[in-house]
Coordinates of C-alpha atoms and ligand atoms in Angstrom, one line a residue:
M1 CA -9.3 10.7 -23.0
S2 CA -8.1 8.8 -26.1
N3 CA -11.3 6.9 -26.9
A4 CA -14.0 5.6 -24.7
K5 CA -12.9 2.0 -24.5
S6 CA -9.0 2.0 -24.0
F7 CA -6.5 4.2 -22.6
V8 CA -3.0 5.5 -22.9
V9 CA -1.6 4.6 -19.4
A10 CA 1.7 5.9 -18.2
V11 CA 3.6 4.2 -15.2
A12 CA 6.3 6.8 -13.9
G13 CA 8.9 4.6 -11.8
A14 CA 8.0 1.5 -13.9
T15 CA 11.1 -0.4 -13.1
G16 CA 10.6 -0.1 -9.4
A17 CA 9.2 -2.7 -7.0
V18 CA 5.6 -1.1 -7.2
G19 CA 6.0 -0.1 -10.8
R20 CA 6.6 -3.6 -12.0
E21 CA 3.9 -4.8 -10.0
M22 CA 1.7 -2.4 -11.9
L23 CA 2.6 -3.7 -15.1
K24 CA 1.8 -7.1 -14.2
T25 CA -1.6 -5.9 -12.5
L26 CA -2.7 -3.9 -15.7
E27 CA -1.9 -7.1 -17.6
A28 CA -3.5 -9.7 -15.3
R29 CA -6.5 -7.8 -14.9
R30 CA -7.0 -6.9 -18.8
F31 CA -7.0 -3.1 -17.8
P32 CA -8.0 -1.6 -21.6
V33 CA -4.5 0.0 -22.3
S34 CA -4.1 1.2 -25.9
R35 CA -0.6 2.3 -25.3
L36 CA 1.7 2.0 -22.1
V37 CA 4.2 4.5 -21.5
A38 CA 7.0 3.1 -18.9
L39 CA 9.0 5.7 -17.6
A40 CA 12.0 5.9 -15.0
S41 CA 15.0 7.7 -14.6
K42 CA 17.7 8.4 -17.2
R43 CA 19.5 5.0 -15.6
S44 CA 17.0 3.0 -17.2
A45 CA 15.8 4.5 -20.3
G46 CA 16.3 2.2 -22.9
Q47 CA 15.9 -1.1 -20.7
K48 CA 13.0 -3.3 -21.6
L49 CA 10.2 -4.8 -19.3
P50 CA 7.9 -7.7 -20.2
W51 CA 4.4 -6.5 -21.2
K52 CA 1.7 -8.5 -22.7
G53 CA 3.8 -11.2 -24.0
G54 CA 6.4 -8.7 -25.7
E55 CA 8.3 -6.0 -24.0
V56 CA 8.1 -2.4 -23.5
T57 CA 10.9 0.0 -23.7
I58 CA 11.7 2.4 -20.8
E59 CA 11.7 6.2 -21.4
E60 CA 13.4 8.8 -19.5
L61 CA 10.6 10.7 -17.6
G62 CA 10.4 14.0 -18.8
P63 CA 8.3 17.3 -19.0
K64 CA 6.6 15.9 -22.3
S65 CA 6.2 12.3 -21.2
F66 CA 2.5 12.7 -20.5
E67 CA 1.4 14.3 -23.9
G68 CA -1.6 12.1 -24.9
V69 CA -1.7 10.2 -21.8
D70 CA -5.0 9.4 -20.3
I71 CA -4.2 7.8 -16.9
A72 CA -0.7 8.5 -15.2
L73 CA 0.1 6.0 -12.4
F74 CA 3.1 7.4 -10.3
S75 CA 5.5 5.2 -8.1
A76 CA 8.9 7.0 -8.6
G77 CA 8.9 8.6 -5.0
A78 CA 7.4 11.8 -3.5
S79 CA 9.7 14.5 -5.0
V80 CA 9.2 12.9 -8.8
S81 CA 5.5 13.1 -7.8
R82 CA 5.6 16.6 -6.3
E83 CA 7.4 17.8 -9.8
Y84 CA 5.7 15.7 -12.6
G85 CA 2.1 15.1 -10.9
P86 CA 0.8 18.5 -11.8
I87 CA 2.3 18.4 -15.0
A88 CA 0.7 15.3 -16.0
A89 CA -2.6 16.6 -14.6
K90 CA -2.2 19.6 -16.6
S91 CA -1.7 17.6 -19.8
G92 CA -5.1 15.9 -19.0
A93 CA -4.3 12.7 -17.3
V94 CA -5.9 11.7 -14.3
V95 CA -3.0 11.2 -11.9
I96 CA -3.0 8.3 -9.5
D97 CA 0.1 8.8 -7.0
N98 CA 1.5 6.0 -4.8
S99 CA 4.1 8.3 -3.1
S100 CA 3.4 10.5 0.0
A101 CA 3.5 13.8 -1.8
W102 CA -0.3 14.5 -2.2
R103 CA -1.9 12.0 0.5
M104 CA -2.7 14.9 3.0
D105 CA -3.3 17.7 0.7
A106 CA -6.8 18.9 1.3
E107 CA -7.7 19.2 -2.8
C108 CA -6.6 15.5 -3.3
P109 CA -8.5 12.7 -2.4
L110 CA -7.1 9.7 -0.4
V111 CA -8.7 6.6 -1.8
V112 CA -9.2 2.9 -1.0
P113 CA -12.0 1.7 -3.3
E114 CA -13.6 -0.8 -0.9
V115 CA -13.8 2.4 1.7
N116 CA -14.2 5.5 0.0
M117 CA -14.2 5.3 -3.7
S118 CA -16.8 8.2 -3.9
A119 CA -14.0 10.8 -2.8
A120 CA -12.3 10.1 -6.0
A121 CA -15.0 12.2 -7.7
K122 CA -13.9 15.5 -6.4
R123 CA -10.1 16.0 -7.4
P124 CA -9.7 19.6 -8.2
K125 CA -5.9 19.3 -8.7
G126 CA -6.6 16.0 -11.0
I127 CA -4.5 13.9 -8.6
I128 CA -5.7 10.9 -6.6
A129 CA -3.4 9.8 -3.9
N130 CA -3.1 6.1 -3.0
P131 CA -2.5 5.7 0.7
N132 CA 0.5 4.1 2.3
C133 CA 0.7 0.3 2.3
S134 CA 0.1 -0.3 5.9
T135 CA -2.9 2.2 6.1
I136 CA -4.7 0.6 3.1
Q137 CA -4.8 -3.1 4.5
M138 CA -5.8 -1.7 8.1
V139 CA -8.7 0.2 6.8
V140 CA -10.1 -2.4 4.3
A141 CA -10.3 -4.8 7.5
L142 CA -11.5 -1.9 10.0
K143 CA -14.0 -0.1 7.6
P144 CA -17.0 -3.0 7.9
L145 CA -16.4 -2.7 11.8
H146 CA -16.3 1.1 11.8
D147 CA -19.7 1.2 10.0
A148 CA -21.3 -1.2 12.5
A149 CA -20.0 0.4 15.9
R150 CA -17.8 3.4 15.2
I151 CA -14.2 3.0 16.2
K152 CA -12.9 4.8 19.1
H153 CA -9.2 3.6 19.3
I154 CA -6.8 1.5 17.1
I155 CA -3.5 0.3 18.6
V156 CA -1.5 -1.1 15.9
S157 CA 1.8 -2.9 15.6
T158 CA 3.2 -3.5 12.2
Y159 CA 5.7 -6.2 10.7
Q160 CA 6.4 -4.8 7.6
A161 CA 8.3 -6.5 4.7
T162 CA 11.5 -5.2 3.1
S163 CA 9.9 -4.8 -0.3
G164 CA 7.9 -1.9 1.2
K165 CA 11.2 0.2 1.1
G166 CA 11.7 -0.7 -2.6
Q167 CA 13.7 -3.0 -4.6
A168 CA 17.0 -2.0 -3.1
A169 CA 15.8 -3.1 0.2
V170 CA 15.2 -6.5 -0.7
V171 CA 18.6 -6.9 -2.2
D172 CA 20.1 -5.6 1.1
L173 CA 18.0 -8.2 3.0
M174 CA 19.2 -11.1 0.6
E175 CA 23.0 -9.9 0.7
Q176 CA 22.8 -9.4 4.6
A177 CA 21.2 -13.1 5.0
R178 CA 24.1 -14.4 2.8
A179 CA 26.8 -12.6 4.6
A180 CA 25.2 -13.8 7.9
L181 CA 24.9 -17.5 6.8
D182 CA 28.7 -17.2 5.8
D183 CA 29.7 -15.9 8.9
K184 CA 30.8 -12.5 7.3
P185 CA 30.4 -9.0 8.5
I186 CA 27.0 -7.4 7.7
T187 CA 27.2 -4.2 5.8
P188 CA 23.5 -2.8 5.3
S189 CA 22.9 -0.5 2.2
V190 CA 19.4 0.6 2.5
F191 CA 18.6 -0.1 6.4
P192 CA 20.3 1.5 9.0
G193 CA 21.4 -1.7 10.6
Q194 CA 21.1 -5.2 10.4
I195 CA 17.6 -6.7 9.1
A196 CA 18.7 -10.1 8.4
F197 CA 17.5 -12.4 11.5
N198 CA 16.6 -9.0 13.2
V199 CA 13.7 -6.6 13.5
I200 CA 14.1 -2.7 13.1
C201 CA 11.9 -0.1 14.2
D202 CA 11.0 2.3 11.8
W203 CA 13.8 4.9 11.8
K204 CA 12.7 7.9 9.7
A205 CA 12.0 10.5 12.7
G206 CA 8.6 12.3 12.9
E207 CA 7.1 14.2 15.3
A208 CA 6.9 13.5 19.2
D209 CA 9.2 10.4 19.0
Y210 CA 6.9 8.8 16.5
S211 CA 8.1 7.7 12.9
E212 CA 7.2 9.4 9.7
E213 CA 5.6 5.9 9.1
E214 CA 3.5 5.8 12.2
W215 CA 2.2 9.3 11.7
K216 CA 1.1 8.4 8.2
M217 CA -1.0 5.6 9.9
V218 CA -2.6 8.2 12.0
H219 CA -3.4 10.9 9.5
E220 CA -4.6 8.7 6.3
T221 CA -6.7 6.6 8.5
R222 CA -8.7 9.6 9.7
K223 CA -8.8 11.2 6.2
I224 CA -9.9 7.9 4.6
M225 CA -12.5 6.9 6.9
G226 CA -13.7 10.4 7.3
D227 CA -13.5 10.7 11.0
D228 CA -10.9 12.8 12.7
A229 CA -11.9 11.4 16.2
I230 CA -10.5 8.2 15.5
G231 CA -7.5 7.5 17.9
V232 CA -4.5 5.7 16.2
S233 CA -1.5 4.5 18.3
P234 CA 1.0 2.9 15.9
T235 CA 4.5 1.2 16.0
T236 CA 5.9 0.4 12.7
V237 CA 8.4 -2.2 12.5
R238 CA 10.4 -3.9 9.5
V239 CA 11.0 -7.6 9.7
P240 CA 13.1 -9.9 7.7
V241 CA 10.2 -10.8 5.1
V242 CA 10.6 -10.3 1.5
N243 CA 7.1 -9.2 0.6
G244 CA 3.8 -8.8 2.4
H245 CA 3.0 -6.8 5.3
S246 CA 1.4 -8.2 8.6
E247 CA -0.4 -6.1 11.5
S248 CA -1.5 -6.8 15.0
I249 CA -4.3 -4.7 15.7
H250 CA -6.4 -3.9 18.8
V251 CA -9.7 -2.0 18.3
Q252 CA -12.1 -0.5 20.5
F253 CA -15.5 0.9 19.8
H254 CA -18.3 3.3 20.9
R255 CA -20.3 0.3 21.5
A256 CA -19.3 -3.1 22.4
M257 CA -18.4 -5.4 19.6
K258 CA -17.9 -9.2 20.0
A259 CA -15.8 -11.3 17.7
E260 CA -18.9 -13.1 16.4
E261 CA -20.2 -10.1 15.1
A262 CA -17.1 -9.0 13.5
K263 CA -16.5 -12.1 11.8
S264 CA -19.9 -12.1 10.2
L265 CA -19.2 -8.5 9.1
L266 CA -15.7 -9.4 7.7
R267 CA -17.0 -12.7 6.0
N268 CA -19.0 -10.5 3.7
A269 CA -16.7 -7.6 3.4
E270 CA -15.4 -6.7 0.1
G271 CA -11.5 -7.4 -0.5
V272 CA -11.3 -9.5 3.0
V273 CA -10.9 -13.0 3.4
L274 CA -11.7 -14.1 6.6
M275 CA -9.6 -16.9 8.0
D276 CA -12.1 -18.0 10.6
D277 CA -10.7 -21.4 11.7
A278 CA -7.2 -19.5 12.1
Y279 CA -6.1 -21.2 15.0
A280 CA -5.1 -24.6 13.2
P281 CA -1.2 -24.5 13.0
G282 CA 0.1 -22.7 10.3
K283 CA -3.3 -21.5 9.1
H284 CA -3.4 -18.0 10.3
P285 CA -2.9 -15.1 8.0
Q286 CA 0.9 -14.9 7.0
P287 CA 2.9 -13.2 4.2
A288 CA 4.3 -16.1 3.1
H289 CA 0.9 -16.9 1.7
A290 CA -0.4 -13.5 1.0
S291 CA 2.3 -12.3 -1.1
G292 CA 1.5 -12.8 -5.0
T293 CA -2.4 -12.6 -4.2
D294 CA -4.8 -9.7 -3.9
P295 CA -6.8 -10.0 -0.8
V296 CA -6.5 -8.4 2.7
Y297 CA -6.4 -11.7 5.0
V298 CA -7.9 -11.2 8.5
G299 CA -7.5 -13.8 11.4
R300 CA -7.2 -14.4 14.9
V301 CA -10.3 -12.3 15.7
R302 CA -10.6 -12.5 19.4
D303 CA -12.3 -10.6 22.2
D304 CA -10.0 -8.7 24.2
I305 CA -9.4 -10.5 27.5
A306 CA -8.7 -7.4 29.4
V307 CA -11.0 -4.6 27.4
P308 CA -14.7 -5.7 27.3
G309 CA -16.2 -4.9 24.0
A310 CA -12.8 -4.5 22.3
L311 CA -11.3 -6.8 19.6
N312 CA -7.8 -7.9 18.5
L313 CA -7.1 -9.2 14.9
F314 CA -4.2 -10.2 12.8
V315 CA -4.2 -8.8 9.2
V316 CA -1.8 -9.5 6.2
A317 CA -1.8 -8.4 2.9
D318 CA 0.7 -8.2 -0.3
N319 CA 2.1 -4.5 0.2
L320 CA 3.1 -4.3 -3.6
R321 CA -0.4 -5.3 -4.7
K322 CA -3.3 -4.1 -2.4
G323 CA -0.8 -2.1 -0.6
A324 CA 0.2 -0.2 -3.7
A325 CA -0.3 -1.4 -7.5
L326 CA -3.6 -3.0 -7.3
N327 CA -5.2 -0.5 -5.3
A328 CA -4.2 2.3 -7.9
V329 CA -5.3 0.1 -10.8
Q330 CA -8.6 -0.7 -8.9
I331 CA -9.4 3.1 -8.7
A332 CA -8.4 3.7 -12.6
E333 CA -10.8 0.6 -13.2
R334 CA -13.8 2.2 -11.2
L335 CA -13.4 5.5 -12.7
F336 CA -12.9 4.3 -16.4
A337 CA -13.0 0.8 -17.4
Ligands
NAP1 N1 7.1 -0.6 -2.0 C1 5.9 -0.6 -1.5 O1 5.3 -1.5 -0.8 C2 5.2 0.9 -1.6 C3 3.8 0.7 -1.3 C4 3.1 1.8 -1.2 C5 3.7 3.0 -1.8 N2 4.8 3.0 -2.3 C6 5.4 4.4 -2.7 O2 5.8 3.9 -4.3 C7 7.1 4.7 -4.8 C8 7.8 3.7 -5.2 O3 8.4 2.6 -4.4 P1 9.0 1.5 -4.7 O4 9.0 0.6 -3.6 O5 8.7 0.7 -6.1 O6 10.6 1.9 -5.0 P2 11.8 1.5 -5.8 O7 11.8 -0.1 -6.1 O8 13.1 2.0 -5.2 O9 11.5 2.3 -7.4 C9 11.5 3.4 -7.4 C10 11.2 3.8 -9.1 O10 11.4 5.2 -9.1 C11 12.3 5.5 -10.4 N3 12.8 6.9 -9.8 C12 13.6 7.3 -8.9 N4 14.0 8.5 -9.3 C13 13.4 8.9 -10.5 C14 13.6 10.3 -11.2 N5 14.2 11.4 -10.6 N6 12.8 10.2 -12.2 C15 12.2 9.2 -12.7 N7 12.0 8.0 -12.2 C16 12.8 7.9 -11.0 C17 13.1 4.3 -10.3 O11 13.8 4.3 -11.8 P3 15.3 3.8 -11.9 O12 15.1 2.4 -12.1 O13 15.6 4.5 -13.3 O14 16.2 4.2 -10.7 C18 12.3 3.1 -10.3 O15 11.5 2.7 -11.2 C19 7.5 5.3 -3.4 O16 7.1 6.7 -3.4 C20 7.0 4.5 -2.3 O17 6.7 5.3 -1.1 C21 5.6 1.9 -2.1

């Protein structure tokens, strides 16, 4: 470490949707950064990003980028993390990685500070993985309930924003929406079809007819909660929202839980805002309100009307913040600041 009070921080993928949020989050939370190293591909080298009232110049990511770096925050995709994560760790940085590269590696902790911060202490590879955005907001909402009544089965359907697929996906939504409104043909560039005024199930195939994104929710939930017996039945869907993921969650427990008990647990849960009177029109959790904010919003907490002792909830959070950048910075804060 450069010195005890402030840190050299590298952000790999600084020009991306998550990377830009990472810079804003470090600044807003006054993380003690003595020097910021903003890294991206050759395409962006020399460009500038706003940083602390001035600018930081983007450097091309390379094998020497991590010399003297204390904390390396990665959000440049899985192949970049696979190649450069170990290089950064070897040069002495603690790596916090947003990609899927290391999440299921037995030697890399998968951490959500409100849920399993203690796991971050054991990191033989020097790499801590940040979970998938949909998983993070779900486990923040469910962990207090799991602690009280142990979860048996989760059925979750997501309504995921386009920013979850990166900046280019947001541009695709905007261009498609413009074309649709102008009555012009829609030509998708990131999505496999029309996303404007439409919804698309996640398309990257995984095993057994479930998408990769769906399997992430299964495996990551079990690893973070430390309970391989939790059943997770996911359906992941992209919706024409710019930013902020929503989830409809049905949850069954080993002992019955009533909505009133769940609400009292969630009212005091770290990182959660319970929207208790959520049936007032327009007052339930929604991405338009959650975007640009830190909490995980939980609302529509209801006793299931068909399965006694089970609950239904609606959970919304900013996928770029709690789903990525904020979670990574919170890990760094708890480790160092
Ligand atoms: N978006 C989310 O909500 C979210 C949530 C959780 C996790 N993640 C994960 O975070 C990562 C980044 O996602 P994103 O949404 O920010 O994507 P993005 O907007 O497409 O940004 C990608 C970033 O990676 C950089 N990059 C790409 N190839 C590179 C290379 N070969 N060398 C160096 N830099 C390279 C890009 O730099 P250039 O500008 O130079 O191309 C850009 O800064 C992904 O692994 C994603 O799965 C995203």
